[in-house]
Short mmCIF file of C-alpha atoms and ligand atoms in Angstrom, two decimals:
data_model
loop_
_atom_site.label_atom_id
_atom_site.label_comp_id
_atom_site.label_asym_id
_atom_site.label_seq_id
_atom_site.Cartn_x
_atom_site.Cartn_y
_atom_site.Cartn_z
CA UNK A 1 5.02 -13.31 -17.26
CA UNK A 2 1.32 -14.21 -16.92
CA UNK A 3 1.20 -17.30 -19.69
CA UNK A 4 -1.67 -19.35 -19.39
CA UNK A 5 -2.99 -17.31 -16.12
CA UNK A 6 -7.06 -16.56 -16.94
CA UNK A 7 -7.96 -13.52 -15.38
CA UNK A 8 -11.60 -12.30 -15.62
CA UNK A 9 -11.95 -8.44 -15.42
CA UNK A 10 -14.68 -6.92 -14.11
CA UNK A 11 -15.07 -3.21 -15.23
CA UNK A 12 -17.00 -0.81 -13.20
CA UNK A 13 -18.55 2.46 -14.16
CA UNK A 14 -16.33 5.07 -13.48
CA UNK A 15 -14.42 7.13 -15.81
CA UNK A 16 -11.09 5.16 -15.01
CA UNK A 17 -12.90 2.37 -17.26
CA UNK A 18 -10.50 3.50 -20.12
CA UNK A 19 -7.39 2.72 -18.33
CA UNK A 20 -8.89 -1.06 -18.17
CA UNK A 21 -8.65 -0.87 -22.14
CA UNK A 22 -5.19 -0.30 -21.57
CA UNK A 23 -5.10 -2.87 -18.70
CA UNK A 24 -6.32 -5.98 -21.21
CA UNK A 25 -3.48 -5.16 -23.31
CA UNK A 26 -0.92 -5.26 -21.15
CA UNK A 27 -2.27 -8.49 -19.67
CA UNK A 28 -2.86 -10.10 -23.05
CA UNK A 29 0.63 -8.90 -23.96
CA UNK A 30 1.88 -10.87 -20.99
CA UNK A 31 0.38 -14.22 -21.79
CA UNK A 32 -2.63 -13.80 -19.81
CA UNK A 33 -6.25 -14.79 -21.33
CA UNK A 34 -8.71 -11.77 -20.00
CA UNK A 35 -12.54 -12.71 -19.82
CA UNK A 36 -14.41 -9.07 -19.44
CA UNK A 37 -17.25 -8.72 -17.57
CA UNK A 38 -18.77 -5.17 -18.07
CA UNK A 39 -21.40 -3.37 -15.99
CA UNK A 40 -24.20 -1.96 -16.82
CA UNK A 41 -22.65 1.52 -15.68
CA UNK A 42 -19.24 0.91 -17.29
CA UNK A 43 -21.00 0.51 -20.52
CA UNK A 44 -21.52 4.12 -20.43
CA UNK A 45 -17.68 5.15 -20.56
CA UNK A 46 -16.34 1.81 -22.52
CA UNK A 47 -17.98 0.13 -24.97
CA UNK A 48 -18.89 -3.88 -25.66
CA UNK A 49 -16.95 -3.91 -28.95
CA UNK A 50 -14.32 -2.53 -27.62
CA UNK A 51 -12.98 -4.64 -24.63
CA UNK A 52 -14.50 -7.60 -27.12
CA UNK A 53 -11.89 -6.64 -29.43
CA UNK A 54 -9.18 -6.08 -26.96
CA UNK A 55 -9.54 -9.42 -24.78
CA UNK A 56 -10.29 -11.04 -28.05
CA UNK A 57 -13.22 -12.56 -26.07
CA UNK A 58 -16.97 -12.43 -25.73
CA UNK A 59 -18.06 -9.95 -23.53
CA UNK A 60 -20.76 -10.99 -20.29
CA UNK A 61 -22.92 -8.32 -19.54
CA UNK A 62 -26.20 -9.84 -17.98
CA UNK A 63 -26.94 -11.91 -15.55
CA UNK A 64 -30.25 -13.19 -17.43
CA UNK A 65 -28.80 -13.90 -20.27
CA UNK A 66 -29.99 -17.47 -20.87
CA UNK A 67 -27.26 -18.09 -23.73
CA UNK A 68 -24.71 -17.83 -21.58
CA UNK A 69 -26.03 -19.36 -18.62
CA UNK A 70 -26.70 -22.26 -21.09
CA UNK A 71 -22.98 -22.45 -22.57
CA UNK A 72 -21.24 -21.46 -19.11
CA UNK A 73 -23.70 -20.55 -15.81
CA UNK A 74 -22.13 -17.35 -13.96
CA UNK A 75 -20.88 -19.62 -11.27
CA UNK A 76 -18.79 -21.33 -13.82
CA UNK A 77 -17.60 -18.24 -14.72
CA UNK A 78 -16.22 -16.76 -11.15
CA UNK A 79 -14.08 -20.02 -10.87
CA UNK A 80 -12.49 -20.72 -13.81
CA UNK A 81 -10.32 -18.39 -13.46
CA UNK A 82 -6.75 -18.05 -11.45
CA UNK A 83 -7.71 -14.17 -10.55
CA UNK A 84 -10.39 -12.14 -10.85
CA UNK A 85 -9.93 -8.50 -11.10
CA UNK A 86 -11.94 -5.63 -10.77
CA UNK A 87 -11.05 -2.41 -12.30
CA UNK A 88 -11.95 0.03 -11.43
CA UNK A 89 -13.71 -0.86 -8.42
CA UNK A 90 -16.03 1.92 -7.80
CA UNK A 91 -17.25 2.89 -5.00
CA UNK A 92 -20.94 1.08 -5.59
CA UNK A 93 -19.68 -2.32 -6.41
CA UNK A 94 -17.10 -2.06 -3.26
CA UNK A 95 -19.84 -1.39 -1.25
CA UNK A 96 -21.85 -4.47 -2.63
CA UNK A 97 -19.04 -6.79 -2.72
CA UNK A 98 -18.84 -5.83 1.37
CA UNK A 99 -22.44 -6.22 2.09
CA UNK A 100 -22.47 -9.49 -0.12
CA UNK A 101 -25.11 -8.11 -2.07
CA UNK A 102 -25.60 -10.09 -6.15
CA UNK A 103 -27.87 -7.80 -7.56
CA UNK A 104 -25.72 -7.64 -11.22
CA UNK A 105 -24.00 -10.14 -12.96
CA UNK A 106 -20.46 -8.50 -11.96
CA UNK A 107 -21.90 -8.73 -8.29
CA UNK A 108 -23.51 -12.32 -8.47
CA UNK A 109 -19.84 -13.66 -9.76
CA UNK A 110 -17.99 -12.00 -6.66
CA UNK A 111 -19.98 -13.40 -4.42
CA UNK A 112 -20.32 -16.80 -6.33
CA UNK A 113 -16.32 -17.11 -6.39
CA UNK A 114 -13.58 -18.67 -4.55
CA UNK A 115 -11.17 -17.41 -6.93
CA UNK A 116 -8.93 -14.65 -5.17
CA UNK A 117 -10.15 -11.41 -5.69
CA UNK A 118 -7.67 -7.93 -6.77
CA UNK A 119 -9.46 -4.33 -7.06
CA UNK A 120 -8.50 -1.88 -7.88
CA UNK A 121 -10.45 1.04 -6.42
CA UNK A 122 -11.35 4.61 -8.57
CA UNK A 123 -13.68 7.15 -7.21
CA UNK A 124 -14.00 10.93 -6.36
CA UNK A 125 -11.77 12.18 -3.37
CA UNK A 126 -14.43 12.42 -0.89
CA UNK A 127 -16.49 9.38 -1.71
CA UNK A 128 -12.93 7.60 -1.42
CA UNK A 129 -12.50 9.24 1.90
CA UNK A 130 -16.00 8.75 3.22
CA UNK A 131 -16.28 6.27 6.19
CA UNK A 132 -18.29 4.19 3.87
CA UNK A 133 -16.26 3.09 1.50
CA UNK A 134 -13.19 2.89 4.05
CA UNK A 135 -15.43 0.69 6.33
CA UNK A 136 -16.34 -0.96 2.99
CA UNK A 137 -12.59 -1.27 2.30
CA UNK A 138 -11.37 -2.67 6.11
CA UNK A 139 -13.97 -5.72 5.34
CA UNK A 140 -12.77 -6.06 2.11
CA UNK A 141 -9.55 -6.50 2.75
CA UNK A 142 -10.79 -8.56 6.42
CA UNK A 143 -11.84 -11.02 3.42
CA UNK A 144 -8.81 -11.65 1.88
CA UNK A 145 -9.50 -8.83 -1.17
CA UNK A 146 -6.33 -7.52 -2.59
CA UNK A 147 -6.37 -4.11 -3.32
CA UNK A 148 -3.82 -1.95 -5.40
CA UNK A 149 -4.31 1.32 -5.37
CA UNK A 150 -5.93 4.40 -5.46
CA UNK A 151 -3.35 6.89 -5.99
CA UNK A 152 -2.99 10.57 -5.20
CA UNK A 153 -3.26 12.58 -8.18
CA UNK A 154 -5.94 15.62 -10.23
CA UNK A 155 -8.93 13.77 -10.84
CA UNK A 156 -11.04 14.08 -13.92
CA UNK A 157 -13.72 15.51 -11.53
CA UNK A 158 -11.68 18.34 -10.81
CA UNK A 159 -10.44 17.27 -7.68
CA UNK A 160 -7.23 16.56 -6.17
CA UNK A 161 -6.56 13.14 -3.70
CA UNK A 162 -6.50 9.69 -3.87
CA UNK A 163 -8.92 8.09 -5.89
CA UNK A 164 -7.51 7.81 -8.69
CA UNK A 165 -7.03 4.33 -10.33
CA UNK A 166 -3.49 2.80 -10.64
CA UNK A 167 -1.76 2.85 -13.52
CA UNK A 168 -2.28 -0.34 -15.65
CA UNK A 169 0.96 -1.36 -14.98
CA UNK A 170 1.11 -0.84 -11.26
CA UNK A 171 -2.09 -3.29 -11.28
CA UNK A 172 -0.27 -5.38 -13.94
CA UNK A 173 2.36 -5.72 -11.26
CA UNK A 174 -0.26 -6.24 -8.36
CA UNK A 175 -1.53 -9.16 -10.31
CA UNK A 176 1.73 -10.23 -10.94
CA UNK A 177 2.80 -10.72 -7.17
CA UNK A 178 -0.39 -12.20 -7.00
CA UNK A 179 -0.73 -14.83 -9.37
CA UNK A 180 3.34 -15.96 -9.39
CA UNK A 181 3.39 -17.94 -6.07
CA UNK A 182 6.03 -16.31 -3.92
CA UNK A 183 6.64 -17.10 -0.39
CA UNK A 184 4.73 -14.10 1.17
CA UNK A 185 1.71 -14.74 -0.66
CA UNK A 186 -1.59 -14.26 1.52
CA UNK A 187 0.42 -12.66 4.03
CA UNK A 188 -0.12 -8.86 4.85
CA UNK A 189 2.68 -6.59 5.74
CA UNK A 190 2.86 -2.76 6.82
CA UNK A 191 5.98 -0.96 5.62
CA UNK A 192 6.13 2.75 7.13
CA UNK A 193 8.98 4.80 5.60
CA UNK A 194 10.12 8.45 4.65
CA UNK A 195 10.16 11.56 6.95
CA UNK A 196 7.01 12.95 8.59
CA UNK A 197 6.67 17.40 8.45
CA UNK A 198 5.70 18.49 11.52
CA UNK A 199 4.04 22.36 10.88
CA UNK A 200 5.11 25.13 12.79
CA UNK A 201 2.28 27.28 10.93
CA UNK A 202 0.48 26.42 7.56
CA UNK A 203 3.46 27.27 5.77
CA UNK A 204 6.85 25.81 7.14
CA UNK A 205 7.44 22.45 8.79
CA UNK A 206 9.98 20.66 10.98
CA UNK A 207 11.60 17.46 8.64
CA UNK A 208 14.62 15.38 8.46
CA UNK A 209 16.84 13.80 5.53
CA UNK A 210 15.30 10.61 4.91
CA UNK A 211 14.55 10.35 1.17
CA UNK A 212 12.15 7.47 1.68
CA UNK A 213 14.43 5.09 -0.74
CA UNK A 214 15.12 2.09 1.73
CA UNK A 215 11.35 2.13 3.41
CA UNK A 216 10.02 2.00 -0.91
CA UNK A 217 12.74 -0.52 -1.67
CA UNK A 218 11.52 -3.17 1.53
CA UNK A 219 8.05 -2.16 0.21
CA UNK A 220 8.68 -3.52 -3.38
CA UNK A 221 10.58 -6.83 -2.45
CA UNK A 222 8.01 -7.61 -0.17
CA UNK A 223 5.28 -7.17 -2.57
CA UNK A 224 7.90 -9.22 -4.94
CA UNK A 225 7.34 -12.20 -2.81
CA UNK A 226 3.40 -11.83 -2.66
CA UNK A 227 3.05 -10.31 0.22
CA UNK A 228 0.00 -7.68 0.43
CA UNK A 229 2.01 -4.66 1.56
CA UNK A 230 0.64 -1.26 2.91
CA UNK A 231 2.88 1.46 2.60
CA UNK A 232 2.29 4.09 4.85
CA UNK A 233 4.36 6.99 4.01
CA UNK A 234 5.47 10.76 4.54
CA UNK A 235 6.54 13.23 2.15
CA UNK A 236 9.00 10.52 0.62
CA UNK A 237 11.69 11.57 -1.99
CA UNK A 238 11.11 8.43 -4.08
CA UNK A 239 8.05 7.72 -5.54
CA UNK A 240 6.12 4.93 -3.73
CA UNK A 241 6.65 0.99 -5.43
CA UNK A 242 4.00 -0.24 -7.61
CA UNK A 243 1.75 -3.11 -6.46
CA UNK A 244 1.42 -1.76 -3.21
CA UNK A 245 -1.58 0.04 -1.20
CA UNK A 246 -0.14 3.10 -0.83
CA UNK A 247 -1.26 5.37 2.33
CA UNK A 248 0.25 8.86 2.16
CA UNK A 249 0.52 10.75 5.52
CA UNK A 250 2.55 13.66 6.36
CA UNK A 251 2.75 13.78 10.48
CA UNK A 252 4.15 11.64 13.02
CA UNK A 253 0.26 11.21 14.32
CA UNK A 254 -1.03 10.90 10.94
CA UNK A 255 1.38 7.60 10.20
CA UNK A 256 0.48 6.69 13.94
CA UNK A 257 -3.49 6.62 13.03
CA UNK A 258 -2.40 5.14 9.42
CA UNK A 259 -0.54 1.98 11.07
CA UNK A 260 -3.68 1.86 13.86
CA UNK A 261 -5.71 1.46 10.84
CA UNK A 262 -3.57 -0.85 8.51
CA UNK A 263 -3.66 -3.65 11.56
CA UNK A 264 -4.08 -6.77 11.77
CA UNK A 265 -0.60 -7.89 9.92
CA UNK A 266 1.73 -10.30 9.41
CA UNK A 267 4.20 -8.53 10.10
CA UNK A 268 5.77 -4.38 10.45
CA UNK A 269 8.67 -2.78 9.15
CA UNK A 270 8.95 0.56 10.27
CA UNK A 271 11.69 2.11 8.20
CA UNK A 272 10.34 5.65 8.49
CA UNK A 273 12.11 8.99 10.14
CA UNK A 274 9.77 9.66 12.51
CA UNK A 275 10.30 13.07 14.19
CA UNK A 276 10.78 12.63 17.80
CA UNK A 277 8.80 16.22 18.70
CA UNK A 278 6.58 18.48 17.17
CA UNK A 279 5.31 22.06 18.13
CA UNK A 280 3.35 21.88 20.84
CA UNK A 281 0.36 24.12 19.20
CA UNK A 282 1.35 24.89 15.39
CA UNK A 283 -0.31 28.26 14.79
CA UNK A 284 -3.25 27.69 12.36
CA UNK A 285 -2.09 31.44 10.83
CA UNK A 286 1.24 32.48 9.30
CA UNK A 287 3.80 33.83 11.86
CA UNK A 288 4.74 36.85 10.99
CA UNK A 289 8.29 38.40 11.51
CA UNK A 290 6.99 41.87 11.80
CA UNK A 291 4.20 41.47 14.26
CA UNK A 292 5.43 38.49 16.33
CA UNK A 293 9.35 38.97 16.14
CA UNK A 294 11.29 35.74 17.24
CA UNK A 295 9.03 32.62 17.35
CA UNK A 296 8.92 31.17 20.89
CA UNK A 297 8.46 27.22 19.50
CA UNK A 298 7.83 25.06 22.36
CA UNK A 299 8.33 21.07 21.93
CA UNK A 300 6.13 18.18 22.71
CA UNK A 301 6.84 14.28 22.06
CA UNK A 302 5.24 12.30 19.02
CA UNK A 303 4.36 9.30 19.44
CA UNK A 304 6.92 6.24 19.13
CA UNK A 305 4.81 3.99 16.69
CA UNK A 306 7.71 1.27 16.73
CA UNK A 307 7.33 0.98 20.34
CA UNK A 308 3.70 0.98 20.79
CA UNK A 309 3.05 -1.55 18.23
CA UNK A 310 6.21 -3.49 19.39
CA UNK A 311 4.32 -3.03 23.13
CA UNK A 312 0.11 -4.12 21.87
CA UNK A 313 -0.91 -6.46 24.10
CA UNK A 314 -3.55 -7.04 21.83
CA UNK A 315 -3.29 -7.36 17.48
CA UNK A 316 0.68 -7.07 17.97
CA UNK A 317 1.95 -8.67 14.55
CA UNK A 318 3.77 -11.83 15.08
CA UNK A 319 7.26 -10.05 13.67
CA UNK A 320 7.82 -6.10 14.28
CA UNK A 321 11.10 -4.98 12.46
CA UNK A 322 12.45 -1.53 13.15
CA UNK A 323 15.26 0.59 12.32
CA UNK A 324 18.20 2.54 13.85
CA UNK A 325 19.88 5.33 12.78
CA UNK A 326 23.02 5.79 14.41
CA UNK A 327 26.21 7.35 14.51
CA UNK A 328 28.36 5.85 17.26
CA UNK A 329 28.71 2.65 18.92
CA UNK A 330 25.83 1.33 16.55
CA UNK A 331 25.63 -2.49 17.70
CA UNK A 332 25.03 -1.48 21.59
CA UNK A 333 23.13 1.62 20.85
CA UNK A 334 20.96 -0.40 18.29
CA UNK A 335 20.81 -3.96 20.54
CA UNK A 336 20.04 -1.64 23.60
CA UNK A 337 17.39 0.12 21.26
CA UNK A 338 15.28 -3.45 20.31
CA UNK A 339 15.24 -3.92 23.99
CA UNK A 340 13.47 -0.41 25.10
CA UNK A 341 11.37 -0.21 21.94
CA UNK A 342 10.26 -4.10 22.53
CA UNK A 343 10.75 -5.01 19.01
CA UNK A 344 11.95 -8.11 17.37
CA UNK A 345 14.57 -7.33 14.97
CA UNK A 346 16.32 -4.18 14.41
CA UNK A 347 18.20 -3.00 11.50
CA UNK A 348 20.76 -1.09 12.33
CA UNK A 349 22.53 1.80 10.20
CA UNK A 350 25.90 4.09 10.55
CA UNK A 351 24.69 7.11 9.21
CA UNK A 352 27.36 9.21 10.12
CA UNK A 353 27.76 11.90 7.47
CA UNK A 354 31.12 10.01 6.32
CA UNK A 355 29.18 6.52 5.47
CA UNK A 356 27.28 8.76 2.37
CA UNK A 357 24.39 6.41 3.37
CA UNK A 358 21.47 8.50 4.26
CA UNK A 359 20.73 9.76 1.19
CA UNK A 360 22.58 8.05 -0.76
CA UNK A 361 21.59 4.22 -2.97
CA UNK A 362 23.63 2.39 -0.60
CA UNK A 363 23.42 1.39 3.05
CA UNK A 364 25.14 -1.24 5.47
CA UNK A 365 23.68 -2.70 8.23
CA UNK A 366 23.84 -4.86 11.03
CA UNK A 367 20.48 -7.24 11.84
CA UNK A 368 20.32 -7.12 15.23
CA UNK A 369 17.70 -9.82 16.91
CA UNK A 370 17.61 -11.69 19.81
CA UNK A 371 20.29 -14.45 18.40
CA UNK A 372 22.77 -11.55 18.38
CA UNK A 373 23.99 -9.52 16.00
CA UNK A 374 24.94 -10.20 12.01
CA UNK A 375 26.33 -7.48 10.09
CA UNK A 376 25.34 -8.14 6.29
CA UNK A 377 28.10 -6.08 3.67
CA UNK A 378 27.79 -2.81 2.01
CA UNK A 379 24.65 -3.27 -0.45
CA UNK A 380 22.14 -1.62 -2.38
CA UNK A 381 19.38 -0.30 -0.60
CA UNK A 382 17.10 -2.79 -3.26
CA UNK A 383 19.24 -5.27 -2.38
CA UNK A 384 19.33 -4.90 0.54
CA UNK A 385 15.54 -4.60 1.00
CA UNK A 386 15.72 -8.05 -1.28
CA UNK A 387 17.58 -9.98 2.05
CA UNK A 388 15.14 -8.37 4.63
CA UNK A 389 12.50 -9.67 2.38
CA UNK A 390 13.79 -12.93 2.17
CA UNK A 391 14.17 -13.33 5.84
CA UNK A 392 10.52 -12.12 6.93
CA UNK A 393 9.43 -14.94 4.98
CA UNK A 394 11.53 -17.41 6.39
CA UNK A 395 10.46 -16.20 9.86
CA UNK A 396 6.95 -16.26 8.86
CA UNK A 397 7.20 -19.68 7.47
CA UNK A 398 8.96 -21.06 10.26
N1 CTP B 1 10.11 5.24 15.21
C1 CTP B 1 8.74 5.28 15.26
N2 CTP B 1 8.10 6.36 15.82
C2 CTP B 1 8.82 7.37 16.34
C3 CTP B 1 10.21 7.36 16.29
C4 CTP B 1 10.84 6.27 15.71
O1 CTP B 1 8.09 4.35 14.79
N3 CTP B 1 8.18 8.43 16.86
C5 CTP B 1 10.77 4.06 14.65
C6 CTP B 1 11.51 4.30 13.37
O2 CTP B 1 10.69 4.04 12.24
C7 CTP B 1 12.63 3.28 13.47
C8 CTP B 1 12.93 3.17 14.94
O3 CTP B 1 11.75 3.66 15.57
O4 CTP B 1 12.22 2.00 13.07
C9 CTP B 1 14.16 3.90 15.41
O5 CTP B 1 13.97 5.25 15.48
P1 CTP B 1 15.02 6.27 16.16
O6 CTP B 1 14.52 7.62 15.86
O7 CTP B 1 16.41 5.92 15.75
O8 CTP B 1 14.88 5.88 17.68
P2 CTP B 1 14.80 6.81 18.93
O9 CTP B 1 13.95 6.09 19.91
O10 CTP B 1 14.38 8.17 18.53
O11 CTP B 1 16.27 6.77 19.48
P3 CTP B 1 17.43 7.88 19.46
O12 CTP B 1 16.83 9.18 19.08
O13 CTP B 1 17.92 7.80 20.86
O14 CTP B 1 18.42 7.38 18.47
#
């Protein structure tokens, strides 16, 4: 519940401005009061009246408009409230907000503020991608910004990628974790999870089992607690949580330049199925059987993304939690494990085909950390996740 959190919107001009209709609703349904705040360029796809009559509020629009700067001056504005959010955040007022530029009244409040600050981003594919806006973004969020979103989807370009706003209820939940004090809150976590495909050729792939459920359930209960989580994942099963900063990769190197890029953290949990190899040179054509007869698929390492982060000497996070997958002799394989990989804690599974547990909702496992080891009873993987959670932020607070 949001009652009696003020939240001032800021609406950019992008296309995605309609889901922000749908955004003040949700809020207002919640408790919250929404102040808008619309752009000059927003104006074109919402209108005044309408987010007026939504937030049940007045509308600011200009900066030089002396009636409001009599009844409340824009600096006023940026702090009374608990959060201010901006949605969408195209890529224009990202880019201002980074250079600390207050050419706009929707600029001029952002930089006037010491409120915290939530965007979430919407743009084209490539402008999303463009080292701009993700140097734009790295400042951002080297600011203390929150950002929720984009996600991977068609685009009403034309396009397909990420860049397209979050739902209004993943930001609802963003905001949520946010603005309900929990102990993770302005703390920044990494969560890597699912499988990675390695290609043999642009058609098939080398993959494992891992369904992605346990690395999206840690994901969520960290972001329950406040925490700013990114969630760098491969071809996952489950969907990813909402409220999260979702990076979607599908190689071992991909998720290794994806966690490279996600640091400095608080803290890592690297719940995903790495593959240990990939083909040495994946053929940029399809094999064919005909032509080529019996692939000759030679093998070379990935890199171990647990064990170089565990082993920075420099931006290492403070906690680095991995996880163990075995079948035999779990405690000494996994204890011996947290030793050569040089993390902190390691949870470790039985995932013997017998257990049911990869795959499956349930898991057991054993916390294994330099105080020995605990073994925690057969759970939920959310519940599960819900424990981890809990114990990061002790270990962070203590
Ligand atoms: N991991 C990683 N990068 C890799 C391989 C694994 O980050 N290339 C991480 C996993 O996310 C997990 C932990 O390391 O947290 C354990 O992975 P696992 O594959 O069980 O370890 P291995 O070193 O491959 O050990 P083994 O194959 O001997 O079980």
């Amino acid at each position: 519940m949001l009652s009696s959190k003020r939240i001032l919107l800021i609406i950019g001009g992008g296309i995605a401005a309609y889901k922000s209709l749908d955004l003040i609703r949700r809020l207002r349904e919640r408790g919250a009061a929404v102040t808008p705040v619309l752009t000059r360029a927003a104006e074109e796809f919402v209108t005044p009246l309408s987010v007026s009559a939504l937030a049940g509020q007045k509308v600011y629009r200009d900066l030089f408009d002396l009636t409001d700067e009599a009844e409340m001056g824009h600096i006023q504005l940026s702090r009374s409230a608990d959060l201010i959010v901006v949605a969408p955040a195209t890529a224009d007022l990202m880019g201002k907000m980074a250079a600390g530029l207050a050419t706009d009244l929707a600029s001029t409040l952002l930089m006037a503020t010491d409120t915290p600050v939530l965007c979430a981003p919407a743009m084209n594919v490539r402008m999303w991608d463009h080292p701009a806006t993700q140097r734009n973004l790295k400042q951002l969020q080297e600011d203390g910004v929150r950002v929720v979103g984009p996600t991977e989807g068609d685009m009403a370009c034309g396009e397909y990628g990420p860049g397209r706003m979050s739902e209004p209820l993943e930001i609802v939940a963003a905001i949520e974790a946010q603005l309900t004090a929990g102990p993770l809150l302005g703390k920044r976590l990494l969560v890597t999870s699912g499988p990675t495909h390695e290609p043999i050729d642009p058609v098939r792939y080398i993959a494992n089992r891992s369904s992605g459920a346990q690395g999206a359930a840690v994901a969520r209960a960290l972001a329950d607690l406040g925490a700013e989580v990114i969630f760098v994942t491969g071809p996952a099963d489950v969907p990813p949580p909402e409220g999260v900063q979702v990076v979607s990769v599908e190689t071992a190197q991909q998720m290794s330049d994806a966690v490279d890029a996600a640091l400095p953290v608080d803290a890592g949990v690297f719940a995903a199925a790495v593959a240990d190899w990939r083909v040495a040179s994946a053929s940029d054509k399809k094999l064919k059987k005909s032509r080529d007869g019996m692939p000759d698929l030679e093998f070379t390492e990935n890199p171990d993304i647990l064990k170089r982060v565990s082993q920075l000497d420099v931006g290492r996070p403070p906690l680095v939690v991995g996880f163990a997958a075995e079948t035999d002799n779990v405690v000494e394989h996994a204890t011996a494990k947290r030793l050569r990989k040089g993390c902190d804690w390691i949870l470790a599974n039985d995932v013997s085909p017998a257990t049911g547990i990869m795959g499956g909702s349930e898991n057991a496992v054993i916390l294994i950390s330099d105080s020995g080891a605990e073994e925690w009873p057969r759970l939920g993987k959310d519940e599960v996740a819900r424990r981890l959670a809990a114990k990061i932020a002790d270990a962070l607070a203590g």
